[in-house]
Structures are given as C-alpha cells and as structure tokens.
C-alpha cells in the first residue's frame, strides 16, 4: 500500500502522552523508521525508550540519537514509507548543550536557527517524497523566562521551530494529560479526526 503524503505534528508539555499518541496514529502496515533523539545514557530515559519500543510494532526500525537528524529524515524517504521523529525538542536541546564553546547567546541562536531550517527543509522534502511523517515536539514557552542566556536561546529556537512545523503540517494535535485535542486537520473532516483519536484512546485503555 502506498504511503499517504501527510505530515502530523504532535505538540504538548513533557510526559503528556505525545510519544504514545504518535505510535497510535501511525499506520502499522507501513515500513517505518522511528528516529529517537533522547539521551539514553540516563536510566530513567532508557526505561522510557524501551517501554515505547515495546509498545510499537515489532517490525518497525529504530535509530537512536543519529549524528545528523535532518539528513537522516530526508535519506530515510528512499527506504521507508513512514517516518516518526521523536522528538524535535530533545534534538534541539542536544545541539544547545553541545554547541561550540565561546558563542554568545545571539550566535548560539543563529546556529540553532540554521539547524532548524535544515530540519524544516528535510521534513518538507520527506512529505513531498511520499512518506507519512509524524513529528513530536514539546511546548516549553509557558514557563517563566529562564535566567541563563543559552536556555533562552534554546527556548526561542524551539518556539520558532514549533511554529514552522505546525504551519507546514497537515494535522496538528495538542496533547494535554494524555488527552489529544485537534488544533488543525486539513486531511479529513473534524468529526472523522475526533472519531479516529477516540478509537486510539479506546485501544490504549482496553488492550
């Protein structure tokens, strides 16, 4: 079956159920690559990633913390019909932490913005190439402004990236306390989307 050319963006706070919803909304019949960006050196994150993998179809392939996520997103379209990126914020956080020494906050923001532009281009190319693309991102702008300049640069870059991905996505879903709210869906009617999400919730509540 040929993959649909849809881009879905799941956004919400930490531990709101975004990753599980991404797996539930994905098509299990497609050749799928999951690109994970979490730092799995921490035991808690290792356990979380393992639990997510166990909940996904056994035939899905996973790549954890690739060196160049945007390049892999685009390259994967020649091999896989469905791509899940989980998540944009952890990818951007890793870039922030590992930025070259000596950069000012403005210079760091410029570096992050350039990488975000590469990611936006890669997601657009993957969608245009015929892949079903599901992207997870976190909303980090609701809290007070962080006191550290590098953290403020990260927050600004993350907000810009979220706006750009939401603007190009066919479907945008906000996750809050495990409950999905459809912000926009240009693929089907709102009633159809709500029905599909309710079916996914029922499957999770009644395994």
XYZ file of N, CA and C in Angstrom, residues 19-20 23 34 36 45-63:
72
model
N 4.410 10.764 22.665
C 5.087 9.647 22.001
C 4.150 8.465 21.791
N 3.337 8.171 22.799
C 2.396 7.061 22.653
C 1.325 7.387 21.615
N 2.680 6.821 18.121
C 2.630 5.418 17.734
C 1.231 4.958 17.410
N 11.644 4.880 13.121
C 11.474 5.794 14.250
C 12.839 6.390 14.586
N 14.773 8.381 17.142
C 14.728 8.844 18.524
C 15.879 9.784 18.816
N 15.496 7.500 31.298
C 15.198 7.657 29.878
C 15.342 6.333 29.146
N 16.309 5.521 29.545
C 16.447 4.188 28.949
C 15.173 3.378 29.137
N 14.637 3.394 30.341
C 13.410 2.646 30.623
C 12.242 3.175 29.807
N 12.178 4.483 29.679
C 11.075 5.072 28.925
C 11.160 4.703 27.446
N 12.355 4.799 26.887
C 12.537 4.461 25.475
C 12.236 2.990 25.228
N 12.675 2.124 26.121
C 12.398 0.693 25.978
C 10.903 0.410 26.036
N 10.191 1.108 26.918
C 8.742 0.924 27.014
C 8.045 1.380 25.738
N 8.505 2.471 25.167
C 7.922 2.960 23.916
C 8.160 1.971 22.780
N 9.377 1.452 22.697
C 9.687 0.487 21.643
C 8.844 -0.778 21.792
N 8.641 -1.216 23.032
C 7.856 -2.427 23.269
C 6.401 -2.245 22.867
N 5.918 -1.001 22.904
C 4.528 -0.734 22.557
C 4.311 -0.598 21.053
N 5.394 -0.542 20.291
C 5.290 -0.360 18.843
C 5.375 -1.696 18.125
N 4.906 -1.749 16.866
C 5.018 -2.990 16.091
C 6.455 -3.485 16.030
N 6.626 -4.784 16.107
C 7.964 -5.382 16.178
C 8.777 -5.152 14.913
N 8.105 -4.922 13.783
C 8.826 -4.769 12.524
C 9.300 -3.336 12.279
N 8.938 -2.413 13.138
C 9.416 -1.047 12.967
C 10.900 -0.963 13.314
N 11.629 -0.175 12.553
C 13.055 0.022 12.808
C 13.274 1.295 13.632
N 14.312 1.275 14.459
C 14.622 2.413 15.321
C 16.079 2.835 15.147
N 16.293 4.131 15.134
C 17.641 4.701 15.167
C 17.658 5.710 16.307
